[in-house]
Amino acid sequence: MLSYFAMIWEEEDPAAADLVTDIRSRIERDGLAPYSHFARPGLELFDFSRLPFGGNILALPNSPDGMGGAIFGSLFDRSGKSLSASDIAASDLPFSSRVCRSRGDELLRYYWGSYISFLDCGDRFVIVRDPSASLPCFHADQCGVTLVFSHLQDCRFIDRSAFTLNRDFISKLVIYDKVQTGETGLNEVRELLGGERLVVTSNRTMTELAWDPRDFAADVLLPDQKEAERRLAETSQMVVKAWASRFDRVDVSLSGGLDSAIVLACLADAQRGRDVGAIHYRLESGDLSEESHAKSAAALAGIPLETIRVRPNSVLPNVAAHPPTARPYRSFIGEAPSLAGRISPGERAALFTGQGGDHLFLERRTPQAFADHILTHGLFAGALPALLRASRLSQRSIWEVLYVCLPALLLGRRESVMQSAFRHRQETMSGHVDAGPSVDASLPEWVRNAKGLPPAKFLQVSSLPHMVQVSDSATRPDAAAIVHPLISQPLMELCLRLPVSLLLANGESRGLARQAFSGRIPDSIRHRMTKGSASSYFMEFLEANSETLAKTLRSGVLAELGLMDRDELEKMTRRENLSAHRIGRSLLVAYAIEAWLRTWTRIIGKPDRQA
């Protein structure tokens, strides 16, 4: 798993220089020898990745004007070729100058991947997180040094005693744990979001938006459907093949749904002798099994399938075992089974998923697709067929579709997915937890403001934070990388540029993707409009852990800080109330946050209830 740490400082600042020296000595004293290390005046970058994933620093050659830096992670050109350190070293010197003078825009325009770039632009340092946000990026300032890191738990050499709990942000997480604002659970630590740029000067740091998804959504592509299908299939194939080239062995987490079947089909065409397999996690519960769909996808791709049975009577992780991450770790409750037994020593292995397909291929049954058609093509260009498609898609009458679309058509109203989701959770949870401050003002501007986009397209754009929240803020001990190949910048940009009417071809959710992969995935999956459910598994898991949840939360830090009402917690954790879905899910979220709070109160002490 990839992990990095970097320091940026003014060499003339004695306090900053002393801290840098102290951190270097702590790293050496603790025996934390990095896999590789990059240094230039005022910048040091350490690769602390777990073997065999070391060697991820791509050094930029110094340009004639003194600019340079390094890129951490994986970088591809627009054709999908993976760039190595030797490729970068052999590049012409103006490459560094172009990248640095553009403050990273050159990377965003002509390259893609999973990376964090550290650029010395002469009078400032610039850090850019790629739009897929697959590598975490957190930063903090201490004694004039800007500390940038992927995993706080790996940075034992940082003085954590100076951190304090961000009570307002924690209250937001209790309500809606997917919220992303750039804040973390610690007041002194910020998160650089996907496509953002952190600019570090001698007297301040500031964040800018370097990659705006609204710009691509506004730059509309209007190919005919066949051409759109071709582009979608080719781009999906390219990104999966590019990612596969980075590994010796690839397994696909094959749910039996459309998106993972597409990833498997692309991988089967790109394998070229690589060790490839498929894994289906079968829930041992009352839910309808998806195994037959997974088997048919694997059989058509010619890839062997292994089924791993997952039982709902597993025990919650120890509440004292949460790592000291910058924000509660979303997968703390349900870690994926380890693949360590499937991997040979020194083998670069990955587990591919179909994450991202719902958001990019557009798994939405929104009647607003009709409003998008009218705003894009006008009232008299195929309006009636578009209305009928929107009715079929949303499963509403044409009158209901018109009623829903009128506010957008007449008043220009646009709904942000993140804002509406948070408000809904705030309303439903108001009787159980401290509702906290509104999240609206702290969300990124591109999530709140449609910038003239039609309503259904803005729904897609503003849902992207839900897609990219899958990056791991905690490191795992196993030797397999988790890769979501569909969440790649070229595919993101293509799907943003394609109008909703094409993505929802034939009035079907993910309609274009279904057509683009005709013949490459089983028709039983391609024509399937339902998704698998884990409701029974979820309820059985809650039942099996109800006593632990009740005991932990009723006497926990959340209740002590007033973030959850103790009397309401007593009601919520009664066994007879667990069947309410929102209560059950909220309790599991609260357990993860409780575990995180207990870790940090052991490190920095318990804050005042009113702080």
Coordinates of C-alpha atoms in Angstrom, one line a residue:
M1 CA 0.0 0.0 0.0
L2 CA 1.3 3.5 -0.9
S3 CA 2.3 5.9 1.9
Y4 CA 4.2 9.1 1.8
F5 CA 5.3 12.0 4.0
A6 CA 6.7 15.4 2.9
M7 CA 8.0 18.6 4.5
I8 CA 8.1 22.1 2.9
W9 CA 9.8 25.0 4.7
E10 CA 11.8 28.2 4.4
E11 CA 15.4 27.3 4.9
E12 CA 16.1 30.8 6.4
D13 CA 13.5 30.2 9.1
P14 CA 15.5 28.9 12.1
A15 CA 12.4 27.4 13.9
A16 CA 11.4 25.6 10.8
A17 CA 14.9 24.3 10.1
D18 CA 15.1 23.0 13.7
L19 CA 11.8 21.1 13.4
V20 CA 12.9 19.6 10.1
T21 CA 16.1 18.4 11.7
D22 CA 14.2 17.0 14.6
I23 CA 11.8 15.1 12.4
R24 CA 14.7 13.7 10.4
S25 CA 16.3 12.4 13.6
R26 CA 13.0 10.9 14.8
I27 CA 12.5 9.0 11.5
E28 CA 16.1 7.7 11.8
R29 CA 15.7 6.9 15.6
D30 CA 12.5 5.0 15.0
G31 CA 14.1 2.9 12.3
L32 CA 11.6 4.2 9.7
A33 CA 13.9 3.8 6.7
P34 CA 12.0 5.1 3.6
Y35 CA 11.9 3.0 0.5
S36 CA 13.1 6.1 -1.4
H37 CA 13.7 9.7 -0.6
F38 CA 13.7 12.9 -2.6
A39 CA 15.2 16.3 -1.5
R40 CA 15.7 19.7 -2.9
P41 CA 16.1 23.0 -1.0
G42 CA 13.0 23.5 1.1
L43 CA 11.4 20.2 0.2
E44 CA 11.8 16.6 1.3
L45 CA 9.6 13.7 0.3
F46 CA 9.7 10.2 1.8
D47 CA 8.2 7.0 0.4
F48 CA 7.0 4.8 3.3
S49 CA 5.1 2.4 1.1
R50 CA 4.7 -1.2 2.1
L51 CA 6.8 -3.6 0.0
P52 CA 6.5 -4.5 -2.8
F53 CA 4.9 -1.1 -3.6
G54 CA 8.0 1.1 -3.0
G55 CA 9.8 3.2 -5.5
N56 CA 6.9 5.6 -6.3
I57 CA 8.8 8.9 -6.4
L58 CA 9.1 10.3 -10.0
A59 CA 11.7 13.1 -9.7
L60 CA 11.4 16.0 -12.2
P61 CA 14.7 17.1 -13.6
N62 CA 15.8 20.6 -12.6
S63 CA 14.8 23.0 -15.3
P64 CA 17.1 25.8 -16.5
D65 CA 15.1 28.3 -14.5
G66 CA 15.7 26.3 -11.3
M67 CA 12.2 24.8 -11.1
G68 CA 11.7 21.1 -10.3
G69 CA 10.1 18.8 -7.9
A70 CA 8.7 15.3 -7.7
I71 CA 5.5 13.3 -8.4
F72 CA 4.5 10.6 -6.0
G73 CA 2.4 7.7 -7.2
S74 CA 1.4 6.4 -10.7
L75 CA 1.4 8.6 -13.8
F76 CA 0.1 7.7 -17.3
D77 CA 0.1 9.6 -20.5
R78 CA -3.2 10.0 -22.3
S79 CA -2.7 6.8 -24.3
G80 CA -2.4 4.8 -21.1
K81 CA 1.4 4.3 -21.1
S82 CA 2.8 4.2 -17.5
L83 CA 5.6 6.6 -16.9
S84 CA 8.6 5.5 -14.8
A85 CA 11.2 7.4 -13.0
S86 CA 13.6 6.8 -15.9
D87 CA 11.0 8.1 -18.4
I88 CA 10.7 11.3 -16.4
A89 CA 14.5 11.6 -16.0
A90 CA 15.0 11.1 -19.8
S91 CA 12.4 13.8 -20.6
D92 CA 13.5 17.1 -21.9
L93 CA 14.3 19.8 -19.4
P94 CA 11.4 22.1 -20.5
F95 CA 9.0 19.4 -19.1
S96 CA 9.8 20.4 -15.5
S97 CA 9.5 24.1 -16.5
R98 CA 6.1 23.6 -18.2
V99 CA 4.7 21.6 -15.3
C100 CA 6.0 24.0 -12.6
R101 CA 5.2 27.2 -14.5
S102 CA 1.6 26.0 -15.0
R103 CA 1.5 25.1 -11.3
G104 CA 0.5 21.5 -12.2
D105 CA -2.0 22.4 -15.0
E106 CA 0.3 20.6 -17.5
L107 CA -0.1 17.4 -15.6
L108 CA -3.9 17.7 -15.3
R109 CA -4.2 18.5 -19.1
Y110 CA -1.9 15.9 -20.6
Y111 CA -1.4 13.1 -18.0
W112 CA -3.5 11.2 -15.4
G113 CA -3.1 8.6 -12.7
S114 CA -3.1 8.3 -9.0
Y115 CA -0.6 10.9 -7.8
I116 CA 0.4 13.9 -5.6
S117 CA 2.7 16.3 -7.2
F118 CA 5.2 18.5 -5.2
L119 CA 6.4 21.4 -7.4
D120 CA 9.0 24.0 -6.7
C121 CA 7.7 27.0 -8.7
G122 CA 10.4 29.4 -7.7
D123 CA 8.6 31.8 -5.4
R124 CA 6.2 29.1 -4.0
F125 CA 5.7 25.4 -3.6
V126 CA 2.5 23.8 -5.1
I127 CA 1.0 20.5 -4.2
V128 CA -1.6 19.0 -6.6
R129 CA -3.9 16.0 -5.8
D130 CA -5.1 14.3 -8.9
P131 CA -8.9 14.4 -9.6
S132 CA -9.5 10.7 -8.8
A133 CA -8.4 11.4 -5.2
S134 CA -7.3 7.8 -4.9
L135 CA -4.2 8.8 -2.8
P136 CA -5.1 10.5 0.4
C137 CA -3.6 13.9 1.0
F138 CA -3.6 15.7 4.4
H139 CA -1.6 18.7 5.5
A140 CA -0.8 20.6 8.7
D141 CA 1.5 23.5 9.7
Q142 CA 3.9 23.2 12.6
C143 CA 6.5 25.8 13.5
G144 CA 6.6 27.1 9.9
V145 CA 6.9 23.7 8.3
T146 CA 4.1 22.4 6.0
L147 CA 3.7 18.7 6.7
V148 CA 1.9 16.7 3.9
F149 CA 1.1 13.1 4.3
S150 CA -1.1 10.2 3.2
H151 CA -1.6 8.3 6.4
L152 CA -1.2 10.0 9.8
Q153 CA -1.0 6.7 11.6
D154 CA 2.4 6.1 9.8
C155 CA 3.7 9.5 11.0
R156 CA 4.7 8.7 14.5
F157 CA 7.4 11.3 14.3
I158 CA 4.9 14.2 14.1
D159 CA 4.1 15.8 17.4
R160 CA 0.4 14.7 17.8
S161 CA 0.0 16.3 21.2
A162 CA -0.5 19.7 19.5
F163 CA -3.7 18.5 17.8
T164 CA -7.2 19.2 19.1
L165 CA -10.5 17.7 18.2
N166 CA -12.7 19.4 15.6
R167 CA -16.0 19.0 17.4
D168 CA -18.1 20.8 14.7
F169 CA -16.8 18.5 11.9
I170 CA -17.3 15.4 14.1
S171 CA -20.9 16.4 14.6
K172 CA -21.3 16.6 10.9
L173 CA -19.8 13.1 10.5
V174 CA -22.2 11.7 13.0
I175 CA -25.1 13.0 10.8
Y176 CA -23.5 12.1 7.4
D177 CA -20.2 10.3 7.4
K178 CA -19.6 10.9 3.6
V179 CA -19.3 14.7 3.9
Q180 CA -16.2 16.2 2.5
T181 CA -15.3 19.9 3.2
G182 CA -11.5 19.8 3.5
E183 CA -11.9 19.7 7.3
T184 CA -10.8 16.6 9.3
G185 CA -11.5 15.4 12.8
L186 CA -8.5 17.5 13.9
N187 CA -8.6 21.3 13.9
E188 CA -4.9 21.5 12.8
V189 CA -5.1 19.0 9.9
R190 CA -6.8 19.7 6.6
E191 CA -7.5 17.5 3.6
L192 CA -6.6 18.5 0.0
L193 CA -9.6 17.3 -2.1
G194 CA -9.3 15.7 -5.5
G195 CA -8.4 18.2 -8.2
E196 CA -7.3 20.9 -5.6
R197 CA -4.0 22.7 -5.4
L198 CA -2.3 23.7 -2.2
V199 CA -0.1 26.8 -2.7
V200 CA 2.6 27.3 0.0
T201 CA 4.4 30.7 0.1
S202 CA 6.7 32.2 2.7
N203 CA 3.8 33.6 4.8
R204 CA 0.7 31.5 4.1
T205 CA -0.9 28.5 2.5
M206 CA -4.0 28.6 0.4
T207 CA -6.2 26.1 -1.5
E208 CA -7.3 26.5 -5.1
L209 CA -9.5 24.5 -7.4
A210 CA -7.2 23.3 -10.2
W211 CA -9.6 20.8 -11.9
D212 CA -13.3 21.8 -12.0
P213 CA -15.7 19.0 -13.1
R214 CA -18.2 21.7 -14.1
D215 CA -15.9 22.9 -16.9
F216 CA -15.9 19.4 -18.5
A217 CA -19.7 19.1 -18.1
A218 CA -20.1 22.4 -19.8
D219 CA -17.9 21.4 -22.7
V220 CA -20.5 19.1 -24.2
L221 CA -19.8 16.3 -26.6
L222 CA -22.6 15.5 -29.0
P223 CA -21.6 12.3 -30.9
D224 CA -24.3 10.0 -32.2
Q225 CA -25.1 7.0 -29.9
K226 CA -22.8 4.5 -31.8
E227 CA -19.8 6.9 -31.6
A228 CA -20.6 7.5 -27.9
E229 CA -20.7 3.8 -27.3
R230 CA -17.3 3.3 -29.0
R231 CA -15.7 6.1 -27.0
L232 CA -17.0 4.8 -23.7
A233 CA -15.8 1.3 -24.4
E234 CA -12.4 2.4 -25.7
T235 CA -11.8 4.7 -22.7
S236 CA -12.9 2.1 -20.2
Q237 CA -10.6 -0.5 -21.8
M238 CA -7.7 2.0 -21.9
V239 CA -7.9 2.9 -18.1
V240 CA -8.3 -0.8 -17.0
K241 CA -5.4 -1.9 -19.2
A242 CA -3.2 0.9 -18.0
W243 CA -3.8 0.0 -14.3
A244 CA -3.3 -3.7 -15.0
S245 CA 0.1 -2.9 -16.4
R246 CA 1.2 -1.8 -13.0
F247 CA 0.7 -5.2 -11.4
D248 CA 1.9 -8.8 -11.7
R249 CA -1.4 -10.2 -10.5
V250 CA -4.9 -8.8 -10.6
D251 CA -8.1 -10.1 -9.0
V252 CA -11.5 -8.5 -9.7
S253 CA -14.0 -8.2 -6.9
L254 CA -17.0 -9.5 -9.0
S255 CA -20.3 -8.7 -7.4
G256 CA -22.4 -9.8 -10.3
G257 CA -23.4 -6.3 -11.2
L258 CA -22.9 -4.2 -14.3
D259 CA -19.8 -2.2 -13.3
S260 CA -17.6 -5.0 -12.0
A261 CA -18.6 -7.1 -15.0
I262 CA -17.4 -4.3 -17.3
V263 CA -14.0 -4.1 -15.4
L264 CA -13.6 -7.9 -15.7
A265 CA -14.4 -7.8 -19.5
C266 CA -11.8 -5.0 -20.0
L267 CA -9.2 -6.9 -17.9
A268 CA -9.8 -10.1 -19.8
D269 CA -9.0 -8.3 -23.1
A270 CA -5.9 -6.7 -21.6
Q271 CA -4.4 -9.5 -19.5
R272 CA -1.8 -10.7 -22.0
G273 CA -0.5 -13.6 -19.8
R274 CA -0.8 -11.8 -16.5
D275 CA -2.2 -13.7 -13.5
V276 CA -5.9 -12.7 -13.4
G277 CA -8.7 -14.0 -11.3
A278 CA -12.1 -13.1 -10.0
I279 CA -13.5 -13.2 -6.5
H280 CA -17.1 -13.2 -5.5
Y281 CA -18.0 -12.4 -1.9
R282 CA -21.1 -14.4 -1.1
L283 CA -23.1 -13.1 1.8
E284 CA -24.3 -16.0 4.0
S285 CA -27.7 -14.4 4.8
G286 CA -31.3 -14.3 3.6
D287 CA -30.4 -11.9 0.8
L288 CA -30.8 -13.1 -2.8
S289 CA -27.5 -14.5 -4.0
E290 CA -25.6 -12.8 -6.8
E291 CA -23.3 -15.7 -7.3
S292 CA -25.0 -16.9 -10.6
H293 CA -24.4 -13.5 -12.2
A294 CA -20.8 -13.5 -11.1
K295 CA -20.3 -17.0 -12.5
S296 CA -21.8 -16.1 -15.9
A297 CA -19.5 -13.0 -16.1
A298 CA -16.4 -14.9 -15.2
A299 CA -17.3 -17.7 -17.7
L300 CA -17.8 -15.3 -20.6
A301 CA -14.5 -13.6 -19.8
G302 CA -12.7 -16.9 -19.4
I303 CA -11.4 -16.0 -16.0
P304 CA -11.5 -18.4 -13.0
L305 CA -13.8 -17.4 -10.2
E306 CA -13.4 -18.1 -6.5
T307 CA -16.3 -17.6 -4.1
I308 CA -15.5 -16.5 -0.6
R309 CA -18.4 -16.8 1.9
V310 CA -18.9 -13.9 4.3
R311 CA -20.9 -14.6 7.4
P312 CA -22.9 -12.0 9.3
N313 CA -22.0 -13.2 12.7
S314 CA -18.6 -11.6 12.5
V315 CA -17.6 -9.6 15.6
L316 CA -17.2 -5.8 15.5
P317 CA -13.6 -4.7 15.7
N318 CA -12.4 -3.7 19.2
V319 CA -13.4 -0.1 19.9
A320 CA -9.9 0.5 21.1
A321 CA -8.3 -0.6 17.8
H322 CA -9.0 2.4 15.5
P323 CA -5.8 3.7 14.1
P324 CA -4.9 7.4 14.7
T325 CA -6.1 8.6 11.3
A326 CA -7.0 12.2 10.4
R327 CA -10.7 11.4 10.2
P328 CA -12.6 8.3 11.2
Y329 CA -11.8 5.4 8.9
R330 CA -15.0 4.6 6.9
S331 CA -14.0 0.9 6.5
F332 CA -13.2 0.3 10.1
I333 CA -16.4 -1.6 10.7
G334 CA -16.2 -3.9 7.6
E335 CA -12.7 -4.6 6.4
A336 CA -12.5 -6.6 3.1
P337 CA -11.1 -10.1 3.7
S338 CA -7.4 -10.2 3.3
L339 CA -5.9 -11.5 0.0
A340 CA -2.5 -12.2 1.6
G341 CA -2.9 -16.0 1.1
R342 CA -3.3 -15.6 -2.6
I343 CA -0.2 -13.5 -3.2
S344 CA 3.4 -14.8 -3.6
P345 CA 6.2 -13.0 -1.8
G346 CA 7.3 -9.9 -3.7
E347 CA 4.4 -10.0 -6.1
R348 CA 2.8 -6.7 -7.0
A349 CA -0.9 -7.7 -6.6
A350 CA -4.1 -5.7 -6.8
L351 CA -7.8 -6.1 -6.2
F352 CA -9.8 -4.3 -8.9
T353 CA -13.4 -3.1 -8.2
G354 CA -16.2 -1.6 -10.2
Q355 CA -16.5 1.4 -7.9
G356 CA -17.4 4.6 -9.8
G357 CA -19.6 3.1 -12.4
D358 CA -22.8 4.2 -10.8
H359 CA -21.7 7.9 -10.8
L360 CA -19.9 8.0 -14.2
F361 CA -22.2 5.8 -16.3
L362 CA -25.1 7.4 -14.4
E363 CA -27.2 5.0 -12.4
R364 CA -29.9 7.5 -11.8
R365 CA -33.7 7.3 -12.4
T366 CA -34.1 11.1 -12.4
P367 CA -37.0 12.8 -14.2
Q368 CA -34.7 15.8 -14.6
A369 CA -33.3 14.1 -17.7
F370 CA -36.1 15.7 -19.5
A371 CA -35.2 19.2 -18.3
D372 CA -31.6 18.6 -19.5
H373 CA -32.9 17.7 -22.9
I374 CA -35.0 20.8 -23.2
L375 CA -32.2 23.1 -21.9
T376 CA -29.7 21.5 -24.3
H377 CA -31.7 20.9 -27.5
G378 CA -34.7 23.3 -27.1
L379 CA -38.4 22.8 -26.9
F380 CA -39.0 21.5 -30.4
A381 CA -36.1 19.1 -30.9
G382 CA -37.4 15.6 -29.9
A383 CA -39.1 16.9 -26.8
L384 CA -41.9 14.3 -26.8
P385 CA -39.6 11.2 -27.1
A386 CA -37.4 12.8 -24.4
L387 CA -40.4 13.2 -22.2
L388 CA -41.4 9.5 -22.7
R389 CA -37.9 8.3 -22.0
A390 CA -37.7 10.4 -18.8
S391 CA -41.1 8.9 -17.8
R392 CA -39.9 5.4 -18.5
L393 CA -36.6 6.0 -16.7
S394 CA -38.1 7.5 -13.5
Q395 CA -41.2 5.3 -13.6
R396 CA -43.4 8.3 -13.2
S397 CA -46.2 9.6 -15.4
I398 CA -45.4 12.3 -18.0
W399 CA -47.4 14.8 -15.8
E400 CA -45.2 14.0 -12.8
V401 CA -42.1 14.4 -14.9
L402 CA -43.3 17.9 -16.1
Y403 CA -44.2 18.9 -12.6
V404 CA -40.7 17.9 -11.3
C405 CA -38.9 19.6 -14.1
L406 CA -40.8 23.0 -14.1
P407 CA -38.8 24.6 -11.3
A408 CA -35.5 23.9 -13.2
L409 CA -36.9 25.0 -16.5
L410 CA -38.7 28.2 -15.3
L411 CA -36.7 29.2 -12.2
G412 CA -33.3 27.7 -12.9
R413 CA -33.3 25.6 -9.7
R414 CA -30.5 23.1 -9.3
E415 CA -30.2 20.4 -6.5
S416 CA -26.8 19.4 -5.1
V417 CA -26.6 15.8 -4.2
M418 CA -24.3 16.4 -1.3
Q419 CA -26.4 19.3 0.1
S420 CA -29.7 17.4 -0.2
A421 CA -28.2 14.2 1.3
F422 CA -26.8 16.1 4.3
R423 CA -30.1 18.1 4.9
H424 CA -32.1 14.8 4.7
R425 CA -29.9 13.1 7.2
Q426 CA -30.0 16.2 9.4
E427 CA -33.8 16.1 9.4
T428 CA -34.1 12.4 10.1
M429 CA -31.4 12.4 12.8
S430 CA -32.4 15.6 14.6
G431 CA -34.2 13.7 17.3
H432 CA -31.2 11.5 18.1
V433 CA -28.0 13.6 17.7
D434 CA -26.8 17.1 18.0
A435 CA -27.8 18.4 14.5
G436 CA -24.7 20.6 14.4
P437 CA -24.1 23.5 12.0
S438 CA -25.2 23.5 8.4
V439 CA -22.7 22.0 6.0
D440 CA -23.7 24.1 3.0
A441 CA -21.2 27.0 3.4
S442 CA -18.2 24.6 4.0
L443 CA -18.7 22.4 1.0
P444 CA -16.5 23.0 -2.1
E445 CA -18.0 25.7 -4.3
W446 CA -18.4 23.3 -7.3
V447 CA -20.6 21.1 -5.2
R448 CA -22.9 23.9 -4.2
N449 CA -23.1 26.0 -7.4
A450 CA -24.3 24.5 -10.7
K451 CA -22.5 27.3 -12.7
G452 CA -25.2 27.1 -15.4
L453 CA -25.3 23.3 -15.8
P454 CA -28.6 21.7 -16.5
P455 CA -30.1 20.0 -13.4
A456 CA -29.5 16.3 -14.2
K457 CA -25.9 16.9 -15.2
F458 CA -25.4 18.9 -12.0
L459 CA -26.7 15.9 -10.1
Q460 CA -24.0 13.9 -11.6
V461 CA -21.3 16.5 -11.0
S462 CA -22.3 17.1 -7.3
S463 CA -22.4 13.4 -6.6
L464 CA -18.6 13.0 -7.4
P465 CA -17.6 13.5 -3.8
H466 CA -19.6 10.3 -3.0
M467 CA -17.5 8.5 -5.7
V468 CA -14.1 9.6 -4.6
Q469 CA -14.6 9.1 -0.9
V470 CA -13.4 5.5 -1.3
S471 CA -9.6 6.3 -0.8
D472 CA -8.1 4.6 2.2
S473 CA -7.1 7.0 5.0
A474 CA -5.8 4.0 7.0
T475 CA -3.0 1.6 5.9
R476 CA -3.7 -2.1 5.8
P477 CA -1.3 -4.9 6.6
D478 CA -2.0 -7.1 3.5
A479 CA 0.1 -6.8 0.3
A480 CA -2.7 -6.2 -2.2
A481 CA -3.5 -2.7 -3.5
I482 CA -7.2 -1.8 -3.9
V483 CA -7.7 -0.2 -7.3
H484 CA -10.9 1.4 -8.7
P485 CA -9.9 1.6 -12.4
L486 CA -13.2 3.3 -13.5
I487 CA -12.4 6.2 -11.2
S488 CA -9.7 7.5 -13.6
Q489 CA -9.5 11.0 -15.0
P490 CA -10.0 10.2 -18.7
L491 CA -13.2 8.2 -18.1
M492 CA -14.4 10.9 -15.6
E493 CA -13.9 13.6 -18.1
L494 CA -15.5 11.7 -21.0
C495 CA -18.6 10.9 -18.9
L496 CA -18.9 14.4 -17.7
R497 CA -18.8 15.7 -21.3
L498 CA -21.5 13.3 -22.5
P499 CA -25.0 14.7 -22.1
V500 CA -27.4 12.9 -19.7
S501 CA -29.6 11.9 -22.7
L502 CA -26.7 9.8 -24.1
L503 CA -25.6 8.3 -20.7
L504 CA -29.3 7.3 -20.1
A505 CA -29.6 5.9 -23.7
N506 CA -33.0 4.2 -24.4
G507 CA -34.4 5.7 -21.2
E508 CA -32.3 3.2 -19.0
S509 CA -30.0 3.9 -16.1
R510 CA -26.4 3.4 -17.4
G511 CA -28.0 2.8 -20.8
L512 CA -25.0 3.8 -22.8
A513 CA -22.7 1.5 -20.9
R514 CA -25.1 -1.3 -21.3
Q515 CA -25.0 -0.8 -25.1
A516 CA -21.2 -0.2 -25.2
F517 CA -20.5 -3.6 -23.7
S518 CA -23.0 -5.6 -25.7
G519 CA -21.4 -9.0 -26.4
R520 CA -18.7 -8.5 -23.8
I521 CA -20.7 -9.1 -20.7
P522 CA -23.6 -11.5 -20.2
D523 CA -27.0 -10.2 -21.4
S524 CA -28.5 -11.4 -18.1
I525 CA -26.3 -8.7 -16.4
R526 CA -26.6 -6.1 -19.2
H527 CA -30.4 -6.1 -19.1
R528 CA -30.7 -6.3 -15.4
M529 CA -32.2 -3.2 -13.8
T530 CA -32.0 -4.2 -10.1
K531 CA -29.1 -4.1 -7.8
G532 CA -28.1 -6.7 -5.2
S533 CA -29.2 -6.1 -1.6
A534 CA -27.5 -6.8 1.7
S535 CA -30.4 -5.9 3.9
S536 CA -30.7 -9.3 5.6
Y537 CA -26.9 -9.5 6.1
F538 CA -26.9 -6.0 7.6
M539 CA -29.7 -6.8 10.1
E540 CA -28.1 -10.1 11.1
F541 CA -24.8 -8.4 11.7
L542 CA -26.5 -5.7 13.8
E543 CA -28.3 -8.4 15.8
A544 CA -25.1 -10.3 16.4
N545 CA -23.3 -7.1 17.7
S546 CA -26.3 -5.3 19.4
E547 CA -24.9 -5.8 23.0
T548 CA -21.5 -4.5 22.0
L549 CA -23.0 -1.4 20.3
A550 CA -25.3 -0.6 23.2
K551 CA -22.6 -1.0 25.9
T552 CA -20.0 1.0 23.9
L553 CA -22.2 3.9 22.8
R554 CA -24.2 4.4 26.0
S555 CA -21.0 5.0 27.9
G556 CA -18.9 6.5 25.2
V557 CA -17.1 9.7 24.3
L558 CA -19.8 10.8 21.8
A559 CA -22.4 10.9 24.6
E560 CA -19.9 12.5 27.0
L561 CA -19.2 15.3 24.6
G562 CA -22.9 15.8 24.0
L563 CA -22.6 14.8 20.3
M564 CA -25.2 12.1 20.8
D565 CA -28.0 12.2 23.4
R566 CA -27.5 9.5 26.0
D567 CA -31.3 9.0 26.5
E568 CA -31.8 8.7 22.7
L569 CA -28.8 6.3 22.5
E570 CA -30.5 4.1 25.1
K571 CA -33.6 3.9 22.8
M572 CA -31.7 3.5 19.6
T573 CA -29.6 0.6 20.9
R574 CA -32.6 -1.4 22.1
R575 CA -32.7 -4.7 20.1
E576 CA -36.3 -4.0 19.0
N577 CA -35.3 -0.7 17.4
L578 CA -32.4 -2.0 15.3
S579 CA -34.7 -3.0 12.4
A580 CA -35.1 0.7 11.5
H581 CA -32.5 1.0 8.7
R582 CA -31.5 4.6 9.4
I583 CA -31.0 3.8 13.1
G584 CA -29.0 0.7 12.4
R585 CA -26.7 2.3 9.9
S586 CA -26.3 5.4 12.1
L587 CA -25.2 3.1 15.0
L588 CA -22.4 1.5 12.9
V589 CA -21.2 4.9 11.8
A590 CA -21.3 6.1 15.4
Y591 CA -19.3 3.1 16.5
A592 CA -16.5 3.9 14.1
I593 CA -16.5 7.5 15.2
E594 CA -16.6 6.5 18.8
A595 CA -13.5 4.2 18.2
W596 CA -11.7 7.1 16.5
L597 CA -12.5 9.5 19.4
R598 CA -11.2 7.0 21.9
T599 CA -7.9 6.7 20.1
W600 CA -7.4 10.4 20.0
T601 CA -8.6 11.1 23.5
R602 CA -5.9 8.7 24.6
I603 CA -3.3 10.7 22.7
I604 CA -4.4 14.3 23.4
G605 CA -6.9 14.1 26.2
K606 CA -10.6 14.7 26.4
P607 CA -11.8 18.1 25.4
D608 CA -14.3 20.2 27.3
R609 CA -17.9 19.3 26.5
Q610 CA -18.6 22.8 25.4
A611 CA -15.4 23.3 23.4

